[in-house]
Coordinates of C-alpha atoms and ligand atoms in Angstrom, one line a residue:
M1 CA 0.0 0.0 0.0
P2 CA 1.6 3.3 -1.0
I3 CA 1.7 6.5 1.1
I4 CA -0.4 9.0 -0.9
N5 CA -0.6 11.9 1.6
E6 CA 2.1 14.6 1.1
F7 CA 4.1 15.8 4.1
A8 CA 7.4 17.4 4.9
Y9 CA 10.2 15.1 6.2
V10 CA 12.7 16.6 8.7
K11 CA 15.5 14.9 10.6
P12 CA 16.5 17.1 13.6
A13 CA 20.0 16.8 15.0
T14 CA 19.1 17.9 18.5
V15 CA 16.1 17.7 20.8
A16 CA 15.8 21.5 20.7
Q17 CA 15.6 21.4 16.9
A18 CA 13.0 18.7 17.1
L19 CA 10.9 20.8 19.4
K20 CA 11.2 23.8 17.0
W21 CA 10.0 21.7 14.1
L22 CA 7.1 20.3 16.3
A23 CA 6.0 23.9 17.0
R24 CA 6.3 24.9 13.3
Y25 CA 3.8 22.4 11.9
K26 CA 0.0 22.1 12.6
K27 CA -0.1 18.2 12.5
P28 CA 3.4 16.9 13.0
A29 CA 4.0 13.1 13.6
I30 CA 7.1 11.8 15.3
L31 CA 8.9 8.9 13.7
A32 CA 11.0 6.5 15.8
G33 CA 11.2 2.9 14.7
G34 CA 8.2 3.4 12.3
T35 CA 6.7 0.0 12.9
D36 CA 3.3 1.6 13.8
L37 CA 3.7 5.0 12.1
L38 CA 4.4 3.7 8.6
N39 CA 1.3 1.5 8.7
S40 CA -0.8 4.5 9.8
L41 CA 0.6 6.7 7.0
K42 CA -0.1 3.9 4.5
D43 CA -3.7 3.2 5.5
G44 CA -4.4 7.0 5.8
S45 CA -5.5 6.8 9.4
I46 CA -3.2 9.7 10.1
K47 CA -2.4 12.6 7.7
P48 CA 0.4 14.6 9.1
D49 CA 1.8 17.7 7.5
A50 CA 5.3 16.8 8.7
V51 CA 7.1 13.7 9.8
I52 CA 9.8 14.5 12.3
D53 CA 12.3 11.6 12.3
I54 CA 14.0 11.5 15.7
K55 CA 16.3 8.6 15.0
G56 CA 19.3 11.0 14.9
L57 CA 18.8 12.1 18.5
D58 CA 21.6 10.2 20.2
T59 CA 20.7 11.6 23.6
L60 CA 17.4 9.6 23.5
H61 CA 19.2 6.4 22.7
K62 CA 20.5 5.2 26.0
I63 CA 19.7 2.6 28.7
S64 CA 21.1 3.2 32.2
F65 CA 20.7 1.9 35.7
A66 CA 21.4 4.2 38.6
G67 CA 19.8 4.9 42.0
K68 CA 17.7 1.7 41.7
R69 CA 16.0 3.1 38.6
L70 CA 16.3 1.8 35.0
Y71 CA 16.1 4.6 32.4
V72 CA 15.0 3.6 29.0
G73 CA 15.5 6.3 26.4
A74 CA 12.9 6.9 23.7
L75 CA 15.0 5.3 20.9
V76 CA 15.9 2.1 22.7
T77 CA 14.5 -0.9 20.8
F78 CA 13.0 -4.0 22.3
S79 CA 16.0 -6.0 21.0
E80 CA 18.4 -3.6 22.9
L81 CA 16.3 -4.1 26.0
I82 CA 16.5 -7.9 25.8
E83 CA 20.3 -7.6 25.5
A84 CA 20.9 -5.0 28.2
E85 CA 22.9 -6.3 31.1
A86 CA 20.8 -4.5 33.8
V87 CA 17.6 -5.8 32.2
R88 CA 18.8 -9.4 32.1
R89 CA 20.1 -9.2 35.7
L90 CA 17.5 -7.1 37.5
F91 CA 14.4 -7.0 35.3
P92 CA 14.1 -10.4 33.7
V93 CA 10.3 -10.1 33.3
L94 CA 11.0 -7.0 31.1
A95 CA 13.0 -9.2 28.8
E96 CA 10.4 -11.9 29.0
T97 CA 7.8 -9.4 27.9
A98 CA 9.9 -7.9 25.1
R99 CA 10.6 -11.3 23.6
T100 CA 6.9 -11.8 23.0
I101 CA 6.7 -8.7 20.7
G102 CA 6.4 -9.3 17.0
S103 CA 9.4 -10.9 15.6
P104 CA 13.2 -10.2 15.7
G105 CA 12.8 -7.9 12.7
I106 CA 10.1 -5.9 14.5
R107 CA 12.0 -5.9 17.8
N108 CA 15.1 -4.6 16.1
R109 CA 13.2 -1.4 15.1
A110 CA 10.3 -1.0 17.5
T111 CA 10.9 1.1 20.6
M112 CA 9.2 0.7 24.0
V113 CA 8.4 4.4 24.0
G114 CA 6.8 4.2 20.5
N115 CA 4.7 1.3 21.9
I116 CA 3.3 3.4 24.8
C117 CA 2.8 6.4 22.5
S118 CA 0.7 4.3 20.1
A119 CA -1.3 3.3 23.1
V120 CA -3.4 0.6 21.5
P121 CA -5.2 -1.5 24.1
C122 CA -3.2 -4.6 23.3
L123 CA 0.3 -3.0 23.7
D124 CA 2.5 -5.4 25.6
S125 CA 4.6 -2.8 27.4
G126 CA 1.5 -1.5 29.2
P127 CA 1.0 -4.2 31.9
L128 CA 4.7 -4.4 32.5
L129 CA 5.2 -0.7 33.1
L130 CA 2.1 -0.5 35.2
A131 CA 3.3 -3.3 37.4
Y132 CA 6.6 -1.5 37.9
D133 CA 4.9 1.9 38.6
A134 CA 7.0 3.4 35.8
V135 CA 7.2 7.1 35.0
V136 CA 7.1 8.6 31.5
T137 CA 9.4 11.6 30.9
T138 CA 8.6 14.2 28.4
V139 CA 10.3 17.3 27.1
G140 CA 8.6 20.3 25.4
R141 CA 9.3 23.9 24.9
G142 CA 7.6 24.6 28.3
G143 CA 10.1 22.3 30.0
K144 CA 10.2 18.7 31.2
R145 CA 7.5 16.6 32.8
E146 CA 7.3 13.3 34.6
I147 CA 4.0 11.4 34.2
P148 CA 3.2 8.3 36.3
I149 CA 2.3 5.5 33.9
V150 CA -1.1 5.1 35.6
K151 CA -2.0 8.6 34.3
W152 CA -0.4 8.1 30.9
F153 CA -3.1 5.9 29.0
R154 CA -6.2 8.0 28.4
G155 CA -8.1 5.7 26.0
P156 CA -7.4 3.7 22.9
K157 CA -4.6 5.6 21.1
K158 CA -4.9 8.5 23.6
T159 CA -2.1 9.5 26.0
S160 CA -1.3 12.4 28.3
L161 CA 1.3 13.7 25.8
K162 CA 0.7 17.4 25.1
S163 CA 1.0 19.0 21.7
G164 CA 4.6 20.1 21.1
E165 CA 6.1 17.5 23.5
I166 CA 8.3 14.5 22.8
V167 CA 8.6 11.5 25.2
S168 CA 12.3 11.4 26.2
G169 CA 12.1 8.1 28.0
V170 CA 10.7 5.9 30.7
I171 CA 11.9 5.4 34.3
I172 CA 11.4 1.9 35.7
P173 CA 12.0 1.8 39.5
L174 CA 13.3 -1.4 40.9
P175 CA 10.9 -2.5 43.7
E176 CA 12.3 -2.6 47.2
G177 CA 13.3 -6.1 48.3
K178 CA 13.2 -9.4 46.4
H179 CA 10.6 -9.6 43.6
A180 CA 9.8 -11.8 40.6
G181 CA 7.3 -11.4 37.8
C182 CA 5.6 -13.3 35.0
F183 CA 4.1 -12.1 31.8
I184 CA 1.7 -14.3 29.9
K185 CA 0.3 -13.3 26.5
L186 CA -2.6 -15.0 24.8
G187 CA -2.2 -15.1 21.0
R188 CA -3.8 -17.0 18.1
Y189 CA -0.5 -18.5 17.0
A190 CA 3.2 -18.2 17.8
G191 CA 4.7 -15.4 15.8
E192 CA 3.7 -11.9 14.8
D193 CA 0.3 -11.7 16.6
L194 CA -1.0 -9.0 18.9
A195 CA -2.3 -10.1 22.3
Q196 CA -5.9 -11.3 22.7
A197 CA -5.3 -10.8 26.4
S198 CA -2.3 -10.5 28.6
V199 CA -1.5 -10.6 32.4
L200 CA 1.6 -9.5 34.3
A201 CA 1.8 -10.8 37.8
M202 CA 4.5 -9.7 40.2
A203 CA 5.2 -11.3 43.6
L204 CA 7.2 -9.3 46.1
E205 CA 8.7 -10.4 49.4
G206 CA 6.2 -10.2 52.3
N207 CA 3.3 -11.7 50.3
R208 CA 2.7 -8.6 48.3
F209 CA 1.4 -8.8 44.8
R210 CA 0.9 -6.6 41.7
V211 CA -1.4 -7.6 38.9
A212 CA -1.9 -5.8 35.5
F213 CA -4.0 -6.8 32.5
G214 CA -3.7 -5.8 28.8
S215 CA -6.0 -6.1 25.8
V216 CA -9.2 -6.6 27.9
A217 CA -10.2 -2.9 28.4
P218 CA -9.7 0.3 26.5
V219 CA -6.4 0.8 28.3
P220 CA -4.1 -1.6 30.2
F221 CA -4.7 -1.4 34.0
R222 CA -3.6 -2.6 37.4
A223 CA -6.3 -4.8 39.1
K224 CA -6.3 -3.2 42.5
G225 CA -9.2 -5.2 43.8
I226 CA -7.3 -8.5 43.1
E227 CA -4.1 -7.1 44.6
K228 CA -6.0 -6.0 47.8
L229 CA -7.5 -9.5 48.1
L230 CA -4.1 -11.2 47.8
N231 CA -1.8 -8.8 49.7
G232 CA -0.4 -10.1 53.0
K233 CA -1.7 -13.6 52.4
Q234 CA -0.2 -17.0 51.5
L235 CA -1.8 -18.0 48.2
D236 CA -3.7 -21.2 48.3
A237 CA -6.4 -22.9 46.2
R238 CA -9.2 -21.0 48.0
L239 CA -7.5 -17.7 47.4
F240 CA -6.8 -18.4 43.7
A241 CA -10.5 -19.3 43.3
E242 CA -11.6 -16.0 45.0
A243 CA -9.1 -14.0 42.9
K244 CA -10.5 -15.5 39.7
K245 CA -14.0 -14.5 40.7
L246 CA -12.9 -10.9 40.8
V247 CA -11.6 -11.0 37.2
A248 CA -15.0 -10.5 35.6
A249 CA -15.5 -7.2 37.4
A250 CA -12.0 -6.0 36.7
I251 CA -11.9 -6.5 33.0
A252 CA -14.1 -5.1 30.1
P253 CA -13.2 -7.3 27.1
I254 CA -14.7 -6.9 23.7
T255 CA -15.4 -9.4 20.9
D256 CA -13.4 -8.6 17.8
L257 CA -11.6 -10.5 15.0
R258 CA -9.0 -11.8 17.4
A259 CA -11.3 -13.3 20.1
T260 CA -14.7 -13.3 21.8
K261 CA -15.1 -11.4 25.0
E262 CA -16.1 -14.7 26.7
Y263 CA -12.9 -16.5 25.6
R264 CA -10.8 -13.5 26.8
A265 CA -12.5 -13.5 30.2
H266 CA -12.0 -17.2 30.6
M267 CA -8.4 -17.1 29.6
C268 CA -7.7 -14.1 31.9
R269 CA -8.8 -16.3 34.9
V270 CA -6.5 -19.1 33.7
M271 CA -3.6 -16.7 33.1
L272 CA -4.0 -15.0 36.4
E273 CA -3.5 -18.2 38.3
R274 CA -0.6 -19.4 36.2
S275 CA 1.2 -16.1 36.2
L276 CA 0.9 -15.7 40.0
K277 CA 2.1 -19.3 40.6
A278 CA 5.0 -18.7 38.2
A279 CA 5.9 -15.4 39.9
L280 CA 5.9 -17.1 43.3
G281 CA 7.9 -20.0 42.0
R282 CA 10.5 -17.6 40.6
L283 CA 10.6 -15.6 43.8
A284 CA 11.4 -18.8 45.7
G285 CA 14.3 -19.4 43.3
G286 CA 12.6 -22.1 41.3
G287 CA 11.0 -22.3 37.9
P288 CA 9.4 -21.9 35.5
A289 CA 12.3 -20.3 33.7
Y290 CA 11.7 -16.8 32.3
G291 CA 10.5 -17.2 28.7
E292 CA 9.0 -20.6 29.2
R293 CA 5.6 -21.0 27.6
L294 CA 2.8 -21.2 30.2
L295 CA -0.2 -21.5 27.8
Ligands
FAD301 C1 4.2 -7.0 12.3 C2 4.1 -6.3 13.6 C3 4.0 -7.0 14.8 C4 3.8 -6.3 16.0 N1 3.7 -7.1 17.2 C5 3.5 -6.4 18.4 C6 3.3 -7.2 19.6 O1 3.4 -8.4 19.6 N2 3.1 -6.5 20.7 C7 3.1 -5.1 20.7 O2 2.9 -4.5 21.8 N3 3.2 -4.4 19.6 C8 3.4 -5.0 18.4 N4 3.6 -4.3 17.3 C9 3.6 -2.8 17.4 C10 4.9 -2.3 17.8 O3 5.9 -2.7 16.9 C11 4.9 -0.8 18.0 O4 3.9 -0.4 19.0 C12 6.2 -0.2 18.4 O5 6.6 -0.6 19.7 C13 6.2 1.3 18.2 O6 7.5 1.8 18.3 P1 8.2 2.5 17.1 O7 9.5 2.9 17.5 O8 8.1 1.6 15.9 O9 7.2 3.7 16.9 P2 6.7 4.5 15.6 O10 6.0 3.6 14.7 O11 7.8 5.3 15.0 O12 5.7 5.5 16.4 C14 4.5 5.0 17.0 C15 3.7 6.2 17.5 O13 4.4 6.8 18.6 C16 4.7 8.1 18.3 N5 6.1 8.3 18.9 C17 7.1 7.5 18.8 N6 8.2 7.9 19.5 C18 7.7 9.0 20.2 C19 8.3 9.9 21.1 N7 9.6 9.7 21.5 N8 7.6 10.9 21.6 C20 6.3 11.1 21.2 N9 5.7 10.3 20.3 C21 6.4 9.3 19.8 C22 4.7 8.2 16.8 O14 4.4 9.6 16.4 C23 3.6 7.3 16.5 O15 2.3 7.9 16.7 C24 3.8 -4.9 16.1 C25 3.9 -4.2 14.9 C26 4.0 -4.9 13.7 C27 4.2 -4.1 12.4

């Protein structure tokens, strides 16, 4: 499918220059890896008057770990996240999540920041960043902002980014004490498929839990009711059954070409129990290994 809409193409060398270009056009679009943007340009769902290619902004292309916070710059791809030493050592569930995205070709181009800027309900970074209480950092001509991820997603394809701003990166705080996570994604087949539903469970020392869902509501979200039920308790068969009963009220799935809402709801219950058990197993130093298929 060709791109038939005309637009200016600019490639700034600095963030300041990018902000200047952003202010100059009425409907600018930022281009990072292009894995979503190019499709939107081709199908005409967006018609920008300028495409601002930020790939030359080296300051946005860094991963660092300091002060118990992982910083992921806007140009860091999923492949780079999987390879990063701090991610492998301290955030294995981040690598587990990143490995489920698209294919190696997509992961080599697609950025985590582009993923949260596209903000489709099935984005895989959503549950992960919510479970970590991540913070989105932006820069605009009015200055810098830090937006808690819980306030970032405003609806399908809607975020808290203001006009004239660029996302500079994401801060992912390392939780206090020992913790382990598990991401399970339901897809129609192995390969390049978007999530029909996804769950990220995190177990922290002291019987504390974080649970986030994706693809079963207009935006990814933390299931606070389920967390409240589980926190402070030893999980047993009765508690798993009670937690699964809360799933229906927590999610709002739809029926679309990828799945029925009934199937999504059923599988969310299955994935909730499996992800919690896997997170607890990992916290205890056992398996299943990160990346092992649990569906
Ligand atoms: C075949 C295929 C398979 C896929 N599989 C998955 C999958 O399994 N799971 C999944 O979650 N996603 C999947 N995706 C989507 C995923 O590739 C994208 O969401 C990707 O992460 C977006 O990053 P990007 O760098 O390519 O962004 P781009 O396409 O360049 O941009 C995406 C959007 O974000 C905006 N944007 C980008 N960077 C910034 C910034 N720094 N500041 C402000 N706005 C910005 C752009 O203007 C655009 O609106 C798939 C895509 C394809 C084509």
